[in-house]
Short mmCIF file of C-alpha atoms in Angstrom, two decimals:
data_model
loop_
_atom_site.label_atom_id
_atom_site.label_comp_id
_atom_site.label_asym_id
_atom_site.label_seq_id
_atom_site.Cartn_x
_atom_site.Cartn_y
_atom_site.Cartn_z
CA MET A 1432 0.00 0.00 0.00
CA PRO A 1433 1.49 3.41 -0.95
CA GLU A 1434 2.15 5.96 1.82
CA LEU A 1435 -0.89 8.19 2.23
CA SER A 1436 -1.18 11.77 3.44
CA HIS A 1437 -2.37 12.39 6.99
CA ARG A 1438 -5.73 13.63 5.74
CA ARG A 1439 -6.21 10.56 3.54
CA ARG A 1440 -5.28 8.25 6.42
CA MET A 1441 -7.89 9.93 8.62
CA LEU A 1442 -10.47 9.46 5.88
CA VAL A 1443 -9.61 5.76 5.56
CA LEU A 1444 -9.96 5.41 9.35
CA ALA A 1445 -13.37 7.12 9.24
CA ILE A 1446 -14.60 4.80 6.47
CA CYS A 1447 -13.42 1.72 8.38
CA CYS A 1448 -15.12 3.02 11.52
CA MET A 1449 -18.40 3.30 9.59
CA SER A 1450 -18.36 -0.46 9.06
CA LEU A 1451 -17.76 -1.06 12.77
CA LEU A 1452 -20.55 1.38 13.61
CA ILE A 1453 -23.26 -0.41 11.61
CA VAL A 1454 -22.19 -3.83 12.91
CA SER A 1455 -22.03 -2.71 16.56
CA LEU A 1456 -25.12 -0.53 16.35
CA ASP A 1457 -27.07 -3.45 14.91
CA THR A 1458 -26.11 -5.68 17.85
CA THR A 1459 -26.87 -3.18 20.63
CA ALA A 1460 -30.15 -2.06 19.04
CA LEU A 1461 -31.20 -5.68 18.57
CA ASN A 1462 -30.79 -6.41 22.28
CA VAL A 1463 -33.26 -3.64 23.15
CA ALA A 1464 -35.71 -5.08 20.61
CA LEU A 1465 -35.60 -8.66 21.98
CA PRO A 1466 -38.78 -8.47 24.12
CA ALA A 1467 -40.81 -6.95 21.24
CA MET A 1468 -39.47 -9.60 18.86
CA ARG A 1469 -40.27 -12.34 21.37
CA ARG A 1470 -43.87 -11.19 21.65
CA GLU A 1471 -44.49 -10.79 17.92
CA LEU A 1472 -42.65 -13.96 16.81
CA HIS A 1473 -43.70 -16.06 19.86
CA ALA A 1474 -40.07 -16.95 20.63
CA SER A 1475 -38.71 -18.86 23.61
CA VAL A 1476 -35.51 -17.99 25.51
CA ALA A 1477 -33.64 -20.27 23.09
CA GLY A 1478 -35.25 -18.45 20.15
CA MET A 1479 -34.05 -15.10 21.48
CA GLN A 1480 -30.58 -16.55 21.99
CA TRP A 1481 -30.50 -17.76 18.38
CA THR A 1482 -31.39 -14.32 16.97
CA ILE A 1483 -28.12 -13.12 18.49
CA ASP A 1484 -25.98 -16.25 18.29
CA ALA A 1485 -26.90 -17.15 14.70
CA TYR A 1486 -25.18 -13.91 13.76
CA THR A 1487 -22.17 -14.12 16.08
CA LEU A 1488 -21.67 -17.82 15.36
CA VAL A 1489 -21.44 -17.39 11.57
CA LEU A 1490 -19.32 -14.30 12.09
CA ALA A 1491 -16.87 -16.15 14.33
CA SER A 1492 -16.70 -19.10 11.91
CA LEU A 1493 -15.83 -16.98 8.87
CA LEU A 1494 -13.68 -14.16 10.25
CA MET A 1495 -10.34 -15.92 9.78
CA LEU A 1496 -11.30 -17.04 6.29
CA ALA A 1497 -12.24 -13.45 5.45
CA GLY A 1498 -8.97 -12.12 6.85
CA SER A 1499 -6.77 -14.54 4.91
CA THR A 1500 -8.86 -14.13 1.74
CA ALA A 1501 -8.53 -10.35 1.96
CA ASP A 1502 -4.77 -10.66 2.37
CA ARG A 1503 -4.72 -12.86 -0.73
CA ILE A 1504 -7.12 -11.25 -3.24
CA GLY A 1505 -7.32 -7.67 -1.96
CA ARG A 1506 -8.59 -6.03 1.21
CA ARG A 1507 -10.67 -3.32 -0.42
CA LYS A 1508 -12.37 -5.86 -2.70
CA VAL A 1509 -13.39 -8.11 0.21
CA PHE A 1510 -14.41 -5.10 2.33
CA MET A 1511 -16.75 -3.83 -0.38
CA ALA A 1512 -18.28 -7.30 -0.83
CA GLY A 1513 -18.91 -7.40 2.91
CA LEU A 1514 -20.70 -4.04 2.83
CA VAL A 1515 -22.98 -5.26 0.02
CA LEU A 1516 -23.89 -8.51 1.83
CA PHE A 1517 -24.37 -6.86 5.23
CA THR A 1518 -26.65 -4.19 3.78
CA LEU A 1519 -28.64 -6.80 1.83
CA GLY A 1520 -28.95 -9.00 4.92
CA SER A 1521 -30.22 -6.02 6.93
CA ALA A 1522 -32.93 -5.35 4.36
CA LEU A 1523 -33.99 -9.02 4.45
CA CYS A 1524 -34.10 -9.06 8.27
CA SER A 1525 -36.54 -6.14 8.23
CA LEU A 1526 -38.86 -8.24 6.05
CA ALA A 1527 -38.61 -11.54 7.98
CA PRO A 1528 -42.07 -13.16 8.29
CA ASN A 1529 -41.16 -15.49 11.20
CA LEU A 1530 -38.40 -16.41 13.64
CA GLU A 1531 -36.83 -19.02 11.37
CA ALA A 1532 -36.55 -16.55 8.48
CA LEU A 1533 -35.11 -13.88 10.78
CA ILE A 1534 -32.42 -16.28 12.00
CA ALA A 1535 -31.57 -17.23 8.40
CA PHE A 1536 -31.33 -13.58 7.31
CA ARG A 1537 -29.18 -12.79 10.36
CA MET A 1538 -26.78 -15.40 9.02
CA VAL A 1539 -26.67 -13.57 5.66
CA GLN A 1540 -25.82 -10.41 7.61
CA ALA A 1541 -23.07 -12.29 9.38
CA VAL A 1542 -21.43 -13.48 6.15
CA GLY A 1543 -21.13 -9.83 5.17
CA GLY A 1544 -20.07 -8.78 8.65
CA SER A 1545 -17.23 -11.32 8.62
CA MET A 1546 -15.71 -9.35 5.71
CA LEU A 1547 -15.91 -6.00 7.50
CA ASN A 1548 -14.28 -5.64 10.91
CA PRO A 1549 -11.16 -7.85 10.57
CA VAL A 1550 -10.52 -6.57 7.05
CA ALA A 1551 -11.05 -2.98 8.20
CA MET A 1552 -8.57 -3.55 11.04
CA SER A 1553 -6.09 -4.97 8.53
CA ILE A 1554 -6.57 -1.86 6.37
CA ILE A 1555 -5.96 0.35 9.41
CA THR A 1556 -2.86 -1.62 10.41
CA ASN A 1557 -1.37 -1.25 6.94
CA THR A 1558 -2.38 2.43 6.70
CA PHE A 1559 -1.00 3.50 10.09
CA THR A 1560 2.51 2.06 10.13
CA ASP A 1561 3.86 4.12 13.05
CA PRO A 1562 3.17 2.18 16.29
CA ARG A 1563 2.03 5.22 18.28
CA GLU A 1564 -0.16 6.55 15.48
CA ARG A 1565 -1.61 3.07 15.01
CA ALA A 1566 -2.39 2.76 18.72
CA ARG A 1567 -4.24 6.09 18.61
CA ALA A 1568 -6.15 4.98 15.51
CA ILE A 1569 -7.12 1.76 17.28
CA GLY A 1570 -8.27 3.88 20.23
CA VAL A 1571 -10.59 5.80 17.91
CA TRP A 1572 -11.76 2.45 16.52
CA GLY A 1573 -12.55 1.33 20.06
CA GLY A 1574 -14.36 4.60 20.72
CA VAL A 1575 -16.79 3.74 17.93
CA VAL A 1576 -17.84 0.73 20.02
CA GLY A 1577 -18.68 3.16 22.80
CA ILE A 1578 -20.65 5.37 20.43
CA SER A 1579 -22.62 2.39 19.20
CA MET A 1580 -23.30 1.26 22.78
CA ALA A 1581 -24.52 4.74 23.64
CA ALA A 1582 -26.55 5.30 20.49
CA GLY A 1583 -27.72 1.74 19.80
CA PRO A 1584 -30.08 1.22 22.77
CA VAL A 1585 -31.53 4.75 22.46
CA VAL A 1586 -31.95 4.65 18.68
CA GLY A 1587 -33.29 1.10 18.95
CA GLY A 1588 -35.67 2.10 21.72
CA VAL A 1589 -37.04 5.07 19.75
CA LEU A 1590 -37.53 2.92 16.64
CA VAL A 1591 -39.10 -0.03 18.49
CA ASP A 1592 -41.52 2.18 20.41
CA SER A 1593 -42.49 4.36 17.43
CA VAL A 1594 -42.22 2.17 14.31
CA GLY A 1595 -41.53 -1.39 15.45
CA TRP A 1596 -38.54 -3.70 15.88
CA ARG A 1597 -38.11 -4.24 12.13
CA SER A 1598 -37.02 -0.62 11.71
CA ILE A 1599 -33.79 -1.21 13.65
CA PHE A 1600 -32.39 -2.90 10.53
CA TRP A 1601 -33.24 0.10 8.34
CA VAL A 1602 -30.48 2.17 10.01
CA ASN A 1603 -27.85 -0.02 8.35
CA LEU A 1604 -29.04 0.69 4.81
CA PRO A 1605 -27.96 4.34 4.28
CA VAL A 1606 -24.75 3.90 6.31
CA GLY A 1607 -23.83 0.74 4.41
CA ILE A 1608 -24.45 2.35 1.02
CA ALA A 1609 -22.45 5.48 1.98
CA ALA A 1610 -19.54 3.37 3.27
CA LEU A 1611 -19.56 1.34 0.03
CA LEU A 1612 -19.33 4.44 -2.17
CA LEU A 1613 -16.63 6.05 -0.03
CA THR A 1614 -14.58 2.83 0.02
CA TRP A 1615 -14.75 2.58 -3.77
CA ARG A 1616 -13.58 6.19 -4.07
CA TYR A 1617 -10.97 6.65 -1.34
CA VAL A 1618 -9.63 3.37 0.10
CA PRO A 1619 -6.59 2.04 -1.80
CA GLU A 1620 -6.28 -1.66 -2.55
CA SER A 1621 -3.70 -3.69 -0.62
CA ARG A 1622 -2.64 -7.31 -0.40
CA ALA A 1623 -0.17 -9.39 1.56
CA PRO A 1624 3.19 -9.86 -0.23
CA ARG A 1625 2.76 -13.64 -0.26
CA ALA A 1626 -0.65 -15.14 -1.04
CA ARG A 1627 -1.98 -17.72 1.43
CA ARG A 1628 -3.66 -20.81 0.02
CA PRO A 1629 -7.25 -21.65 1.05
CA ASP A 1630 -7.72 -24.21 3.83
CA PRO A 1631 -11.19 -25.78 3.31
CA VAL A 1632 -10.60 -28.58 5.82
CA GLY A 1633 -9.59 -26.13 8.54
CA GLN A 1634 -12.59 -23.95 7.74
CA LEU A 1635 -14.96 -26.92 8.01
CA LEU A 1636 -13.43 -27.91 11.35
CA VAL A 1637 -13.88 -24.37 12.73
CA ILE A 1638 -17.54 -24.27 11.65
CA THR A 1639 -18.16 -27.72 13.15
CA LEU A 1640 -16.48 -26.78 16.44
CA LEU A 1641 -18.29 -23.49 17.00
CA GLY A 1642 -21.66 -24.59 15.65
CA SER A 1643 -21.78 -27.85 17.62
CA LEU A 1644 -20.63 -26.24 20.86
CA THR A 1645 -23.10 -23.37 20.65
CA TYR A 1646 -26.01 -25.65 19.74
CA ALA A 1647 -25.25 -27.95 22.68
CA ILE A 1648 -25.12 -25.06 25.17
CA ILE A 1649 -28.27 -23.29 23.95
CA GLU A 1650 -30.47 -26.37 23.54
CA ALA A 1651 -29.26 -28.32 26.60
CA PRO A 1652 -31.66 -26.70 29.13
CA GLN A 1653 -34.65 -27.77 27.02
CA LYS A 1654 -33.42 -31.18 25.79
CA GLY A 1655 -31.37 -32.17 28.84
CA TRP A 1656 -27.61 -32.19 29.29
CA GLY A 1657 -27.49 -35.98 29.09
CA SER A 1658 -29.72 -36.36 26.02
CA PRO A 1659 -28.21 -38.25 23.05
CA GLU A 1660 -28.57 -35.20 20.78
CA ILE A 1661 -26.66 -32.88 23.13
CA LEU A 1662 -23.97 -35.51 23.75
CA LEU A 1663 -23.60 -35.98 19.99
CA PHE A 1664 -23.04 -32.28 19.34
CA ALA A 1665 -20.68 -31.95 22.30
CA SER A 1666 -18.68 -34.90 20.94
CA LEU A 1667 -18.59 -33.34 17.48
CA ALA A 1668 -17.14 -30.16 18.99
CA ALA A 1669 -14.45 -32.13 20.81
CA VAL A 1670 -13.52 -34.08 17.66
CA ALA A 1671 -13.36 -30.88 15.60
CA LEU A 1672 -11.07 -29.25 18.17
CA ALA A 1673 -8.76 -32.27 18.17
CA GLY A 1674 -8.78 -32.23 14.37
CA LEU A 1675 -7.71 -28.57 14.29
CA LEU A 1676 -4.85 -29.20 16.71
CA VAL A 1677 -3.58 -32.14 14.65
CA TYR A 1678 -4.26 -30.96 11.10
CA GLU A 1679 -3.43 -27.25 11.11
CA PRO A 1680 0.28 -27.50 12.09
CA ARG A 1681 0.86 -29.87 9.14
CA ARG A 1682 -0.17 -27.26 6.55
CA ALA A 1683 2.19 -24.73 4.98
CA ASP A 1684 -0.63 -22.13 4.93
CA PRO A 1685 -3.03 -23.03 7.76
CA LEU A 1686 -6.29 -21.22 8.37
CA ILE A 1687 -5.18 -20.82 11.99
CA ASP A 1688 -1.41 -20.45 12.35
CA LEU A 1689 -0.91 -21.97 15.78
CA ARG A 1690 2.52 -20.31 15.97
CA PHE A 1691 0.69 -17.08 16.83
CA PHE A 1692 -0.13 -18.60 20.20
CA HIS A 1693 3.56 -18.99 21.08
CA SER A 1694 3.32 -15.27 21.87
CA ALA A 1695 2.07 -14.89 25.44
CA PRO A 1696 0.52 -11.43 24.79
CA PHE A 1697 -1.29 -12.74 21.71
CA SER A 1698 -2.60 -15.80 23.58
CA GLY A 1699 -3.54 -13.58 26.50
CA ALA A 1700 -5.36 -11.15 24.22
CA THR A 1701 -7.34 -14.07 22.79
CA VAL A 1702 -8.42 -15.30 26.24
CA ILE A 1703 -9.16 -11.75 27.39
CA ALA A 1704 -11.26 -11.05 24.29
CA VAL A 1705 -13.34 -14.20 24.85
CA SER A 1706 -13.83 -13.36 28.55
CA ALA A 1707 -14.63 -9.65 28.11
CA PHE A 1708 -17.08 -10.17 25.27
CA ALA A 1709 -18.72 -13.13 27.03
CA ALA A 1710 -19.34 -10.72 29.92
CA LEU A 1711 -20.75 -8.14 27.48
CA GLY A 1712 -23.04 -10.61 25.71
CA GLY A 1713 -24.41 -11.95 28.98
CA PHE A 1714 -24.74 -8.49 30.50
CA LEU A 1715 -26.79 -7.10 27.60
CA PHE A 1716 -28.97 -10.22 27.40
CA LEU A 1717 -29.88 -10.30 31.11
CA ASN A 1718 -30.18 -6.53 31.43
CA THR A 1719 -32.58 -6.17 28.49
CA LEU A 1720 -34.95 -8.81 29.82
CA TYR A 1721 -34.81 -7.45 33.36
CA LEU A 1722 -35.48 -3.81 32.48
CA GLN A 1723 -38.37 -4.47 30.09
CA ASP A 1724 -39.99 -7.68 31.32
CA VAL A 1725 -39.41 -7.28 35.06
CA ARG A 1726 -39.29 -3.52 35.65
CA GLY A 1727 -41.85 -2.93 32.90
CA LEU A 1728 -39.87 -0.24 31.09
CA SER A 1729 -40.44 0.57 27.44
CA ALA A 1730 -37.71 -0.15 24.89
CA LEU A 1731 -36.70 3.53 24.87
CA GLU A 1732 -36.62 3.74 28.67
CA ALA A 1733 -34.50 0.59 28.81
CA GLY A 1734 -32.12 2.13 26.28
CA LEU A 1735 -31.85 5.31 28.34
CA TYR A 1736 -31.07 3.28 31.46
CA THR A 1737 -27.95 1.88 29.76
CA LEU A 1738 -26.60 5.36 28.88
CA PRO A 1739 -24.36 5.65 32.00
CA MET A 1740 -22.54 2.47 30.99
CA ALA A 1741 -22.37 3.39 27.31
CA ALA A 1742 -21.19 6.94 28.00
CA VAL A 1743 -18.28 5.65 30.07
CA VAL A 1744 -17.33 3.23 27.29
CA CYS A 1745 -17.56 6.03 24.74
CA VAL A 1746 -15.26 8.34 26.73
CA LEU A 1747 -12.83 5.72 27.97
CA SER A 1748 -12.16 3.74 24.77
CA PRO A 1749 -10.06 6.41 23.03
CA LEU A 1750 -8.35 7.27 26.35
CA SER A 1751 -7.46 3.60 26.72
CA GLY A 1752 -5.96 3.67 23.22
CA ARG A 1753 -3.76 6.63 24.17
CA LEU A 1754 -2.75 4.90 27.40
CA VAL A 1755 -1.75 1.78 25.46
CA ALA A 1756 0.28 3.97 23.08
CA SER A 1757 2.14 5.72 25.92
CA ARG A 1758 2.45 3.07 28.65
CA GLY A 1759 1.54 -0.27 27.12
CA PRO A 1760 -1.48 -2.55 27.66
CA ARG A 1761 -0.88 -3.65 31.28
CA LEU A 1762 -2.64 -0.84 33.19
CA PRO A 1763 -5.77 -0.75 30.96
CA LEU A 1764 -6.11 -4.53 31.28
CA LEU A 1765 -5.84 -4.43 35.07
CA ILE A 1766 -8.42 -1.64 35.26
CA ALA A 1767 -10.71 -3.55 32.89
CA GLY A 1768 -10.54 -6.85 34.75
CA GLY A 1769 -11.02 -5.28 38.18
CA ALA A 1770 -13.98 -3.13 37.11
CA LEU A 1771 -15.76 -5.96 35.26
CA ALA A 1772 -15.32 -8.29 38.25
CA VAL A 1773 -16.63 -5.75 40.78
CA SER A 1774 -19.61 -4.91 38.56
CA GLY A 1775 -20.53 -8.58 38.20
CA LEU A 1776 -20.05 -9.12 41.94
CA MET A 1777 -22.43 -6.25 42.79
CA LEU A 1778 -25.13 -7.82 40.62
CA ALA A 1779 -24.43 -11.42 41.69
CA ALA A 1780 -23.95 -11.11 45.44
CA PHE A 1781 -25.78 -7.91 46.34
CA ASP A 1782 -28.72 -7.82 43.88
CA ALA A 1783 -27.60 -4.37 42.72
CA GLU A 1784 -30.22 -4.29 39.97
CA THR A 1785 -33.04 -4.14 42.53
CA GLY A 1786 -32.01 -0.58 43.52
CA THR A 1787 -31.70 2.14 40.89
CA VAL A 1788 -28.62 3.83 42.41
CA SER A 1789 -26.72 0.58 42.96
CA MET A 1790 -27.73 -0.63 39.50
CA PHE A 1791 -26.35 2.52 37.87
CA ALA A 1792 -23.14 2.14 39.90
CA ALA A 1793 -22.75 -1.40 38.55
CA TYR A 1794 -23.46 -0.12 35.02
CA VAL A 1795 -20.77 2.58 35.32
CA LEU A 1796 -18.23 0.03 36.58
CA PHE A 1797 -19.06 -2.31 33.71
CA GLY A 1798 -18.59 0.58 31.27
CA LEU A 1799 -15.25 1.40 32.90
CA GLY A 1800 -14.10 -2.20 32.45
CA PHE A 1801 -15.35 -2.72 28.93
CA GLY A 1802 -14.17 0.71 27.77
CA SER A 1803 -10.66 -0.09 28.95
CA VAL A 1804 -10.33 -3.55 27.42
CA ASN A 1805 -10.94 -3.17 23.69
CA ALA A 1806 -7.87 -1.13 22.69
CA PRO A 1807 -5.28 -3.37 24.44
CA ILE A 1808 -6.89 -6.48 22.92
CA THR A 1809 -6.61 -5.17 19.37
CA ASN A 1810 -3.23 -3.53 19.78
CA THR A 1811 -1.69 -6.62 21.38
CA ALA A 1812 -3.09 -8.88 18.66
CA VAL A 1813 -1.55 -6.97 15.74
CA SER A 1814 1.49 -5.26 17.27
CA GLY A 1815 4.78 -6.94 16.54
CA MET A 1816 3.28 -9.23 13.91
CA PRO A 1817 4.63 -8.99 10.34
CA ARG A 1818 2.42 -6.73 8.21
CA SER A 1819 1.88 -9.65 5.82
CA GLN A 1820 0.06 -11.45 8.65
CA ALA A 1821 -2.03 -8.45 9.72
CA GLY A 1822 -5.30 -9.73 8.26
CA VAL A 1823 -5.09 -13.12 9.92
CA ALA A 1824 -3.89 -11.72 13.27
CA ALA A 1825 -6.71 -9.16 13.33
CA ALA A 1826 -9.19 -11.86 12.32
CA VAL A 1827 -8.13 -14.09 15.23
CA ALA A 1828 -8.71 -11.17 17.63
CA SER A 1829 -12.12 -10.43 16.07
CA THR A 1830 -13.00 -14.13 16.11
CA SER A 1831 -12.19 -14.27 19.82
CA ARG A 1832 -14.57 -11.40 20.46
CA GLN A 1833 -17.40 -13.07 18.57
CA ILE A 1834 -16.75 -16.45 20.20
CA GLY A 1835 -16.90 -14.72 23.57
CA GLN A 1836 -20.18 -12.97 22.81
CA THR A 1837 -21.65 -16.18 21.39
CA LEU A 1838 -20.67 -18.18 24.46
CA GLY A 1839 -21.77 -15.41 26.83
CA VAL A 1840 -25.30 -15.34 25.41
CA ALA A 1841 -25.42 -19.14 25.12
CA VAL A 1842 -24.13 -19.95 28.61
CA ILE A 1843 -25.87 -17.17 30.55
CA GLY A 1844 -29.09 -17.65 28.59
CA ALA A 1845 -28.94 -21.38 29.33
CA VAL A 1846 -28.40 -20.66 33.02
CA LEU A 1847 -31.39 -18.33 33.05
CA ALA A 1848 -33.61 -20.80 31.19
CA ALA A 1849 -32.67 -23.55 33.63
CA GLY A 1850 -33.47 -21.31 36.60
CA MET A 1851 -37.02 -20.30 35.68
CA ALA A 1852 -39.74 -21.47 33.35
CA ASP A 1853 -40.95 -17.98 32.33
CA PRO A 1854 -38.16 -15.40 31.89
CA GLY A 1855 -40.76 -12.68 31.46
CA ALA A 1856 -42.13 -13.17 34.99
CA ALA A 1857 -40.87 -10.70 37.60
CA ASP A 1858 -41.17 -13.21 40.43
CA GLY A 1859 -37.94 -15.18 40.65
CA PHE A 1860 -36.04 -13.45 37.83
CA VAL A 1861 -33.41 -11.92 40.12
CA ALA A 1862 -32.70 -15.28 41.76
CA ALA A 1863 -32.62 -17.09 38.42
CA SER A 1864 -30.24 -14.55 36.90
CA ARG A 1865 -27.80 -14.57 39.84
CA PRO A 1866 -25.69 -17.50 38.49
CA GLY A 1867 -25.39 -15.57 35.22
CA TRP A 1868 -23.98 -12.57 37.07
CA TRP A 1869 -21.47 -14.87 38.78
CA VAL A 1870 -20.36 -15.92 35.29
CA VAL A 1871 -19.82 -12.24 34.46
CA THR A 1872 -17.77 -11.88 37.66
CA GLY A 1873 -15.62 -14.85 36.69
CA CYS A 1874 -15.03 -13.35 33.25
CA GLY A 1875 -13.79 -10.13 34.87
CA LEU A 1876 -11.41 -12.03 37.15
CA CYS A 1877 -10.08 -13.90 34.11
CA VAL A 1878 -9.36 -10.60 32.33
CA LEU A 1879 -7.55 -9.33 35.45
CA LEU A 1880 -5.37 -12.42 36.00
CA VAL A 1881 -4.53 -13.14 32.37
CA GLY A 1882 -3.83 -9.45 31.72
CA ALA A 1883 -1.36 -9.38 34.62
CA LEU A 1884 0.38 -12.58 33.49
CA THR A 1885 0.75 -11.74 29.80
CA SER A 1886 1.80 -8.07 29.84
CA GLY A 1887 5.20 -8.23 31.54
CA ARG A 1888 8.80 -8.45 30.30
CA TRP A 1889 8.74 -12.23 29.84
CA ALA A 1890 5.56 -12.01 27.78
CA ARG A 1891 7.03 -9.28 25.56
CA GLY A 1892 10.02 -11.52 24.92
CA THR A 1893 7.80 -14.34 23.68
CA ALA A 1894 6.00 -11.90 21.36
CA ARG A 1895 9.31 -10.71 19.88
CA ARG A 1896 10.55 -14.26 19.25
CA THR A 1897 7.21 -15.28 17.73
CA ALA A 1898 7.24 -12.30 15.35
CA GLU A 1899 10.76 -13.21 14.24
CA ARG A 1900 9.70 -16.79 13.47
CA LEU A 1901 6.61 -15.62 11.58
CA ALA A 1902 8.70 -13.21 9.52
CA GLU A 1903 11.11 -15.93 8.41
CA PRO A 1904 10.74 -16.78 4.71
CA VAL A 1905 9.13 -20.11 3.99
CA ASP A 1906 11.38 -22.69 2.34
CA PRO A 1907 9.49 -23.80 -0.80
CA ALA A 1908 10.87 -27.33 -0.55
CA SER A 1909 9.80 -27.74 3.07
CA ALA A 1910 6.44 -26.17 2.32
CA SER A 1911 5.90 -28.62 -0.52
CA THR A 1912 6.87 -31.51 1.73
CA ALA A 1913 4.49 -30.32 4.43
CA GLN A 1914 1.64 -30.00 1.96
CA SER A 1915 2.32 -33.44 0.52
CA SER A 1916 2.29 -34.89 4.02
CA ALA A 1917 -0.98 -33.10 4.79
CA ALA A 1918 -2.49 -34.38 1.55
CA ARG A 1919 -1.53 -37.95 2.36
CA THR A 1920 -2.95 -37.53 5.88
CA SER A 1921 -6.27 -36.13 4.65
CA SER A 1922 -6.63 -38.85 2.05
#
């Protein structure tokens, strides 16, 4: 990619942030609309979980494929294709006649979404080559998440109360079309110096792993944890995981380069992303049901109640990016883990949601934690990696986020469903949701401990050595031998 002027780089960053905005806004607005969707489509708790997880599951399954494909055939080309599919999927979701159709159209959205965020991050990484400038750009990127969290529930609430839940998908149409035209006009094309070959077997194993695991968790409360169907899908997930660990290292161009995980900061960022976004997914799911079905608030009122949390995220995300640029990721990660854990503890042990003041205090703490965590995750994932690997490294980080959100909604929704027969009933909801808040607390503690362990001098040394190994040129003879061995194994 040719060196761009400062003004052009800022414009590229703004265009990439537009893609993040429509994806994040869609998710936060959808959470506010869940009760209205449940009533109109006659959905169960599992049905509500699938409207979220059908999207995040497909997204997580395809992110790494999108990242490596963009590195191979062109980042701008894949990014524009993603905008087209996401906008089309949004239009179809607004027309869905039933729950099954909505879930299917959400999956179309997700195919497009998988081509947006990791590819946009790869474009940003290759546009902002100075580490400090890149960290600040990533901080702005993280701030967009805060904006979407602030605007999404309010915009969603206004639309649900005035027009209906289908209108939340209309917001994506003008933004998606504008981003498409601006990308075509202003974003330069870029590719990795060495093309990576497709890995269909690895892709199939990833889809099998994530799909089987999510299905088992969501459907287990209804079908029973010991039912043959749940055991079958759990076994499929275990076999797929074992297959990835055995098959991927034998390929010259694997879908998932397991050498990335020799870097302690990269591995830590992956675990932290899963934990933080599991906490977010569970928090939004439980909070939406509580505010509307238990407290009896309208969708708009529920959206306004989340503004303290969202405002803190909005303000803190860019500050966290600057802090990462000046002092490294350790302090933001410690703040994030501690704040998320205390927020979850207030809701789990002290029923903070039953009092408005204590509930808002827990919301602000959650916003403090989540606003601090996004920038160090992204920066750690891509910093130090060769630029040729930027797409795949960013895709792994994005995949970790989506896996976390998928598992958060699946696990905490399953816990809630197991605790009470009618999640819309006020009586017993607080008690039934308490185990879910303990899960959020555990996620915060995980962020705190892993962040402390993987941000020190030893961890930085492992990252440096891993980057050196990844930057080494591949010996064509050894690559050919490895591929021949993999071919014999797969046959």
